[in-house]
Coordinates of C-alpha atoms in Angstrom, one line a residue:
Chain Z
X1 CA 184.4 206.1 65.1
X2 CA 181.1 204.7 64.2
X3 CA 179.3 206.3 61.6
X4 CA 176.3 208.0 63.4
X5 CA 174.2 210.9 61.4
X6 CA 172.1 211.5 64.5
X7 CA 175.6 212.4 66.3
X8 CA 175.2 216.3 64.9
X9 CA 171.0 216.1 65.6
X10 CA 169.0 214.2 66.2
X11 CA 166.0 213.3 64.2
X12 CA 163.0 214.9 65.0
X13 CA 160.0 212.7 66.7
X14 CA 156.5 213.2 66.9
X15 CA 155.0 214.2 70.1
X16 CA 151.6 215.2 71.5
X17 CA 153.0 218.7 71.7
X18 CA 152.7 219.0 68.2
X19 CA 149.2 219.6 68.2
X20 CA 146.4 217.3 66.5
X21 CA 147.4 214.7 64.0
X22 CA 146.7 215.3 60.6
X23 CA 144.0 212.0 60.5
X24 CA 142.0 214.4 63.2
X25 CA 141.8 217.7 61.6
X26 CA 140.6 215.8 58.8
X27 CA 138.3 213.8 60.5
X28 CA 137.3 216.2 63.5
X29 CA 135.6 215.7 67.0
X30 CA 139.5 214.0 68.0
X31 CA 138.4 211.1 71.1
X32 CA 141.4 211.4 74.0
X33 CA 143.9 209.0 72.9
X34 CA 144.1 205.7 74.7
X35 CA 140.5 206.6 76.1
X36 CA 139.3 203.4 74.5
X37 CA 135.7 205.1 73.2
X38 CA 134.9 204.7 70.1
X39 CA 134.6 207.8 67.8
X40 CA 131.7 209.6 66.4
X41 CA 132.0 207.9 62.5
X42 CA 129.9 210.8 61.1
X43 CA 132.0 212.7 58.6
X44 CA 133.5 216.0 58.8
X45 CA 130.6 218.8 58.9
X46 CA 131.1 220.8 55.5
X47 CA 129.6 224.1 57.7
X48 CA 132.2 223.1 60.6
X49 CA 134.9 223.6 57.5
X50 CA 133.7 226.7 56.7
X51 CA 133.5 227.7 60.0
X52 CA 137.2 227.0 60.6
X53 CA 137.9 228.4 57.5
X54 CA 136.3 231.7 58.5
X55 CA 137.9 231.9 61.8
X56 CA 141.2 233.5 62.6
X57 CA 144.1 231.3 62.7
X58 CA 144.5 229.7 66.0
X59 CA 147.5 230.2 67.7
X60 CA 150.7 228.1 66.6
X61 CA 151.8 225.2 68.7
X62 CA 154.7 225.7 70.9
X63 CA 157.9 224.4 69.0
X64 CA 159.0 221.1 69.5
X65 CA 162.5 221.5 71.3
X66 CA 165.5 219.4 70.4
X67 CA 168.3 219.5 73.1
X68 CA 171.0 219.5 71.1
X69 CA 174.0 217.4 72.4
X70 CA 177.2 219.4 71.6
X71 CA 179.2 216.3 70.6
X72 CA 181.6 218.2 68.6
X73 CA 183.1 219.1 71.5
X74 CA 182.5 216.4 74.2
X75 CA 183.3 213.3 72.2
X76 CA 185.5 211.2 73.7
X77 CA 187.6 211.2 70.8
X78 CA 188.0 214.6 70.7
X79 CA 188.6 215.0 74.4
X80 CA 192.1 212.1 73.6
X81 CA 192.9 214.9 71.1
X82 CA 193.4 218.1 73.3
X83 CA 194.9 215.9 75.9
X84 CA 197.4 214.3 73.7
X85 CA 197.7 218.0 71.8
X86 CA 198.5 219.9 75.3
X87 CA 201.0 217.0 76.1
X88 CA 203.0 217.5 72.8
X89 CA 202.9 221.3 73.3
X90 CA 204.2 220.6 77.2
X91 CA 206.8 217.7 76.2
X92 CA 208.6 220.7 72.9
X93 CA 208.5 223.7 75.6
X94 CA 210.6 221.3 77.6
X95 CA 212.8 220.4 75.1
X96 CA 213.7 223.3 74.0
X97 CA 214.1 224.8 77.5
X98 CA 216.3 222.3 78.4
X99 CA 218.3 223.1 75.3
X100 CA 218.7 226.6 75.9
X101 CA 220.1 225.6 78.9
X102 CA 222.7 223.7 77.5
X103 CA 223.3 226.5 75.1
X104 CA 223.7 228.8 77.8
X105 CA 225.8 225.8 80.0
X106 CA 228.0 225.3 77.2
X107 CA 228.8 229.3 76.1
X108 CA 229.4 229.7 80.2
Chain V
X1 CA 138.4 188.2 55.8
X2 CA 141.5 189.6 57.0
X3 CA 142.2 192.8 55.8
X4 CA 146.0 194.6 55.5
X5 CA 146.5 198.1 54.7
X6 CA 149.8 198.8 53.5
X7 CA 150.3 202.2 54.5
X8 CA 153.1 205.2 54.1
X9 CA 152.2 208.9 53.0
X10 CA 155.7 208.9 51.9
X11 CA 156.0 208.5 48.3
X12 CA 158.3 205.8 46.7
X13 CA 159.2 203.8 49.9
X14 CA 157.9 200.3 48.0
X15 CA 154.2 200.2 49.6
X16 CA 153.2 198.5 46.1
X17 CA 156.1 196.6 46.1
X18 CA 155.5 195.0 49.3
X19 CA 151.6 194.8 48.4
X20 CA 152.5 192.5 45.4
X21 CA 155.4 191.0 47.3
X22 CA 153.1 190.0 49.8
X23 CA 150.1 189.2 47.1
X24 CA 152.5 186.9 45.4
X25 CA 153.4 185.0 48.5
X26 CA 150.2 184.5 49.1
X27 CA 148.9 183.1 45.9
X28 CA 152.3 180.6 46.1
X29 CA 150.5 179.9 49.6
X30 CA 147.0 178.9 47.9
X31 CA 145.8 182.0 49.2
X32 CA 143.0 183.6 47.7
X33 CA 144.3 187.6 48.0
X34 CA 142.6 190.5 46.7
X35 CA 144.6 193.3 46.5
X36 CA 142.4 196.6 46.7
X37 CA 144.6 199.7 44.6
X38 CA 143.8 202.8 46.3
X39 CA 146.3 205.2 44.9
X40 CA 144.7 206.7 42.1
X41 CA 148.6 206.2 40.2
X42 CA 147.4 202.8 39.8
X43 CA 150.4 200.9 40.2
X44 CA 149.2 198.0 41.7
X45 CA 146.6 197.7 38.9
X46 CA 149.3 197.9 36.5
X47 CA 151.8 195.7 38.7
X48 CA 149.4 193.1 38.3
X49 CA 149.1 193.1 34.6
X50 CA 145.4 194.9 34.5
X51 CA 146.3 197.7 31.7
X52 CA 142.3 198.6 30.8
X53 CA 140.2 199.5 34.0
X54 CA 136.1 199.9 33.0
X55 CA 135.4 200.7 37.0
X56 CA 137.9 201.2 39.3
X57 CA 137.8 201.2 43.4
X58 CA 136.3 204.8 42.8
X59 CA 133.1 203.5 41.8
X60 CA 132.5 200.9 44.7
X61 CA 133.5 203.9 46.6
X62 CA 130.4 206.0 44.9
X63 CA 128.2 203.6 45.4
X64 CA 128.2 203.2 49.2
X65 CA 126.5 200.0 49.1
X66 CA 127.9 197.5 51.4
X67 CA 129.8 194.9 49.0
X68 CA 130.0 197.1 46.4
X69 CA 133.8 196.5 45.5
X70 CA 132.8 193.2 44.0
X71 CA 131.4 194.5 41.2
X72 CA 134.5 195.9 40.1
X73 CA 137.5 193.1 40.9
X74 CA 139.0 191.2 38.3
X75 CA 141.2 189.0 37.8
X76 CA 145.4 190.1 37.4
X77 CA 147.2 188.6 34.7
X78 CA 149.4 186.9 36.8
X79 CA 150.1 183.6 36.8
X80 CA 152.0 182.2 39.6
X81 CA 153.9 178.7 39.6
X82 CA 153.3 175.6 40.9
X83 CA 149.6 177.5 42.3
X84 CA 146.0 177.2 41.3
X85 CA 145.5 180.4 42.8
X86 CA 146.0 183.8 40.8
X87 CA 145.9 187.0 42.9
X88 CA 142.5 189.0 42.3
X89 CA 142.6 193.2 42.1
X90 CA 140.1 195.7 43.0
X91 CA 142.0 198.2 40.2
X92 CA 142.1 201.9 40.5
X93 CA 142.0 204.7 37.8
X94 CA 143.4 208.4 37.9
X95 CA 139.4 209.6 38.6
X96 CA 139.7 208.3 42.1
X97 CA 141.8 211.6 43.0
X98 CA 138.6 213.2 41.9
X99 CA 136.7 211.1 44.5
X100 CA 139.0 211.9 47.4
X101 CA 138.4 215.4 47.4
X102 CA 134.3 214.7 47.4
X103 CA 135.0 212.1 50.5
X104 CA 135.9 215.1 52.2
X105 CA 132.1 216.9 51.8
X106 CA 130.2 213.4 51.4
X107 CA 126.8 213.6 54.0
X108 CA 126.8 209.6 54.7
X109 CA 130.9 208.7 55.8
X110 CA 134.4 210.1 54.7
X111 CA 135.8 207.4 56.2
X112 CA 134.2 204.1 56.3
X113 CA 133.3 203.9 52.6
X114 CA 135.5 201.5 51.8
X115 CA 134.9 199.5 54.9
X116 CA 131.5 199.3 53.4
X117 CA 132.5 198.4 50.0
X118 CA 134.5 195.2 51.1
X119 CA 131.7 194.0 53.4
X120 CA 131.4 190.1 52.9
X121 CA 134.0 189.7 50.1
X122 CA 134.7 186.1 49.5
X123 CA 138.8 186.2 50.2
X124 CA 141.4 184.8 52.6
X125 CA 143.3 187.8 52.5
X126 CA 142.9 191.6 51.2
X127 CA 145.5 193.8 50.9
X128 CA 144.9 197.5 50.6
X129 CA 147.6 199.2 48.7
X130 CA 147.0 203.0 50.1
X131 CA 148.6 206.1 48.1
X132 CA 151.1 208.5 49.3
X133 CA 148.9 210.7 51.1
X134 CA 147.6 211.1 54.8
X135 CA 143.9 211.9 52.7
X136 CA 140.6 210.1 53.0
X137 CA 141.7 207.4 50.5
X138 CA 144.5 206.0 53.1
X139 CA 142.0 206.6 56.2
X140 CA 140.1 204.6 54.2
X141 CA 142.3 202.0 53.7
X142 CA 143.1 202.4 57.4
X143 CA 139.3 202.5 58.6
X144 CA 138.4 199.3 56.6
X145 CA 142.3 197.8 58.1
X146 CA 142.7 195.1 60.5
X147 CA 146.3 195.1 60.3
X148 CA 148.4 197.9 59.5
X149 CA 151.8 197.7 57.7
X150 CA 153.9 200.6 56.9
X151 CA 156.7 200.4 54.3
X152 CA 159.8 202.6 54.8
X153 CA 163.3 202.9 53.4
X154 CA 166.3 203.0 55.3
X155 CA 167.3 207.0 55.5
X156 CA 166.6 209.7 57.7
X157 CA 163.8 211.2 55.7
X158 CA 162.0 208.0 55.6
X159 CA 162.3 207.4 59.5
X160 CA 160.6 210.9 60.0
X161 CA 157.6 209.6 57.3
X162 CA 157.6 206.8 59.9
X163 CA 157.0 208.6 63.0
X164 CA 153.9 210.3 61.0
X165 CA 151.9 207.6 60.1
X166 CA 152.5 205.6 62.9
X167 CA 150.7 208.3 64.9
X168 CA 148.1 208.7 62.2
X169 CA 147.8 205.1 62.9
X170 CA 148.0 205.3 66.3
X171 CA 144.8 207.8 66.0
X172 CA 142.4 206.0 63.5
X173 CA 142.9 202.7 66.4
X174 CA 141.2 205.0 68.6
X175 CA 138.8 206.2 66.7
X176 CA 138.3 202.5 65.8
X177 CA 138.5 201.9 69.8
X178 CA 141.7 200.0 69.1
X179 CA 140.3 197.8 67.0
X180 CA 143.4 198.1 64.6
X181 CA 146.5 197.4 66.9
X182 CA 150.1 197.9 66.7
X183 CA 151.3 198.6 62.8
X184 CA 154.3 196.8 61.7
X185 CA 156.8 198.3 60.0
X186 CA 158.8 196.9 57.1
X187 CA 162.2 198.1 55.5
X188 CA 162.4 198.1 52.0
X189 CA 165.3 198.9 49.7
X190 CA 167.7 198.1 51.8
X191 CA 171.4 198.2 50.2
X192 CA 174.4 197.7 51.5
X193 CA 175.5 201.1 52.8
X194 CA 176.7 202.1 55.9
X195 CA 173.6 204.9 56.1
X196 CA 170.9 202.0 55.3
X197 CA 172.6 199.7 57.8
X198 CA 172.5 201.6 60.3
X199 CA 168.5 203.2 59.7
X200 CA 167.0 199.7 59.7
X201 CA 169.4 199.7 63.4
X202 CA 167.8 202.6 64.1
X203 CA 164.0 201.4 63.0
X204 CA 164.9 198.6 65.3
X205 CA 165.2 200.3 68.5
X206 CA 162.7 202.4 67.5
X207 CA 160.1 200.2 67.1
X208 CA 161.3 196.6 68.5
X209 CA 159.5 193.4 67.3
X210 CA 156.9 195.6 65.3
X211 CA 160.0 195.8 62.5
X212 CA 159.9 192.9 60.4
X213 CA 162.6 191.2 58.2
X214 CA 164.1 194.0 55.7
X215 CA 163.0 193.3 51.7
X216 CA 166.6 193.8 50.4
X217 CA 167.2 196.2 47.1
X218 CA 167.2 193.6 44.0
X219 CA 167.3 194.7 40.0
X220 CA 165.0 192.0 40.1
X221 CA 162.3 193.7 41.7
X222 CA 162.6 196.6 39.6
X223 CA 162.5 193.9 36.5
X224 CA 159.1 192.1 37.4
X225 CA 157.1 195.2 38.5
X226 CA 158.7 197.0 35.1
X227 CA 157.0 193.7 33.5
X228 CA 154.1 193.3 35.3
X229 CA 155.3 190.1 36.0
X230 CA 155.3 188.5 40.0
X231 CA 158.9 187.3 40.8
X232 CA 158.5 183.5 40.4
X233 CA 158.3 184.3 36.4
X234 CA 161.5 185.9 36.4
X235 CA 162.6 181.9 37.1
X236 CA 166.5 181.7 37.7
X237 CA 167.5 185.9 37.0
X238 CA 169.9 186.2 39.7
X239 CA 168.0 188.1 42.8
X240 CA 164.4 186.9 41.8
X241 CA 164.1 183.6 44.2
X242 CA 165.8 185.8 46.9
X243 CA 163.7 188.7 46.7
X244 CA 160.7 185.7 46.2
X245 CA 161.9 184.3 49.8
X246 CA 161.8 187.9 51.3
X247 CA 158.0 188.3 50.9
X248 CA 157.6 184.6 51.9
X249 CA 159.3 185.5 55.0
X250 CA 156.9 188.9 55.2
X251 CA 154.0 186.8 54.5
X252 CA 154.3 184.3 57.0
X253 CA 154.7 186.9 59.6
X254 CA 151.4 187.8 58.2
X255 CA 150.1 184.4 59.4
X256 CA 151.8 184.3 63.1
X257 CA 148.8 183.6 65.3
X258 CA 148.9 186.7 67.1
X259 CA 145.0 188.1 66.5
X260 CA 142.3 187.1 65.8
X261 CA 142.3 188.2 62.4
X262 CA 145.7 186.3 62.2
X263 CA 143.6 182.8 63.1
X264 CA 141.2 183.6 60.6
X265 CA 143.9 183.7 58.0
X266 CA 145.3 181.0 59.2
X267 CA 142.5 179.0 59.1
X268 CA 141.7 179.6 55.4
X269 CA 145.5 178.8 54.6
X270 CA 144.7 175.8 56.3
X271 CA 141.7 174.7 54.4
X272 CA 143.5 175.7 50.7
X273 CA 146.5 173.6 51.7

């Protein structure tokens, strides 16, 4: 099997629904990405901080969410396993059925 | 004057590894490369043989006057072979933490100071060596940028650092009104484990083209920075010409006439050669 860490989880990537980039809360007034207009340059407003500061927390982004893929289960590998596990169980019931007939053959 | 901000707020991925790599390659190339030390560590500054600082970046970045960074370059104590041309550094001291955290209140620009300072700087090539930090000193480095690079390692923590700053990235080239383009990213470290192997893969789909050739992990490299010595003085220590030929390889993607900043470079490699 190839090695794969990701197999498990995946690695989480960044996504809009995180909320602002660090770079804009530093920096404020964020432009629309991909707007193509170029950004106020004045700094960050030391008042605007302390206005932030002052204000109550705003609400936490939603959580990023990770489907996970169960591959523990659906591997392919696995899947050759309980096959190949339910046919050995099959093929020794058999066996030893037929052999408890013979038993039973030979003592009649 | 190109500039190239190597960039990573992950710490200890190689980003002054590849900035002297790179600075190195350039010299060999007749280059004439300043290499700007932003990370207050000093590494660079060191790297490059420069052991006592009098002003450091902190104080071009005080000054606000346009150019200002001249006044405090010197030359490394490199020497590289076979070139005229010895790699200049804009040297940084432990006091420019101290100035990052007045960026952050300054009344005339957080952000473009150091955009400011390297106004008309007589160079082919500047590389900005940024610190381990998403703070004002790397949006700096990344405001004053024409090129972005970001040094990773290969392993899962280092592939999430990635994903960070190529968003901050993504956001300053806005701001810049995408003046700064695609970053590249470049893989450093890189051993010969099944887990690296397969995050430079990984990097790779991720990112496509923008990955360039891996720097591979080489005593060597440890060697020369532990000596503040570039490669090419390590002469025949097994690792050294091959880790030498790595940054050559980085540095000519440097030069692929892509941008317009690439042409520039291009043409002042031109003229030194």
């Amino acid at each position: 099997m190839a090695y794969d860490p990701q197999r498990k989880h995946e690695r989480r990537r960044v996504t809009e629904e995180d909320g602002p980039a660090p770079v804009d809360e530093l920096l404020g007034e964020s432009p629309a990405a991909g707007n193509g207009e170029r950004a106020s340059t004045t700094p960050t407003d030391p008042s605007a901080s302390a206005e932030r500061a002052a204000s109550p927390p705003e609400p936490a982004a939603e959580p990023f969410f990770v489907e996970e893929t169960v591959e523990f289960d659906s591997g392919p590998d696995r899947r050759l396993l309980v096959v190949g596990f339910t046919l050995l169980v099959i093929a020794i019931l058999l066996l030893s059925r037929r052999r408890r007939r013979r038993r039973a053959d030979e003592a009649a | 004057m190109p500039v190239v901000t190597i960039v990573n707020q992950k710490g200890g991925v190689g980003k002054t590894t590849v900035a002297l790599g790179l600075a190195e390659a350039a010299a060999a190339a007749g280059v004439r490369v300043l290499v700007v030390d932003l990370d207050p560590q000093g590494n660079a500054t060191s790297g490059l043989g420069v052991w006592d600082v009098d002003a450091g970046v902190e104080r071009a970045l005080d000054s606000g006057r346009p150019g200002a960074l001249r006044d405090v370059v010197v030359r490394s104590a490199w020497s590289v072979d076979s070139s005229p041309v010895v790699p200049d550094v804009a040297p940084s001291t432990p006091a420019l933490a101290t100035r990052e955290v007045q960026l952050a209140t300054d009344p005339i620009g957080a952000q473009d100071r150091l955009q400011a300072a390297a106004a008309d700087l007589d160079y082919d090539l500047v590389l900005v060596d940024c610190p381990p930090s998403l703070g004002l000193l790397t949006v700096n480095g990344l405001f004053a940028a024409d090129h972005a690079v970001v040094v990773t390692t290969p392993a899962a923590w280092a592939a999430d650092g990635v994903e960070q700053i190529l968003r901050t990235v993504e956001r300053v080239s806005v701001r810049r009104g995408g003046q700064l383009g695609a970053p590249s990213v470049v893989v450093n470290n890189l051993g010969r484990t099944r887990d690296a192997r397969y995050w430079l893969e990984e990097m790779g789909k991720r990112y496509g083209e923008r990955v360039w050739p891996p720097v591979h992990q080489r005593t060597a490299i440890a060697e020369a920075s532990a000596q503040s010595l570039p490669l090419r003085s390590l002469g025949t220590r097994p690792g050294a010409p091959e880790a030498a030929s790595e940054f050559e390889i980085l540095f000519r993607h440097l030069t692929s006439p892509e941008d317009q900043w690439r042409t520039t470079l291009n043409a002042s490699m031109s003229v030194a050669g």
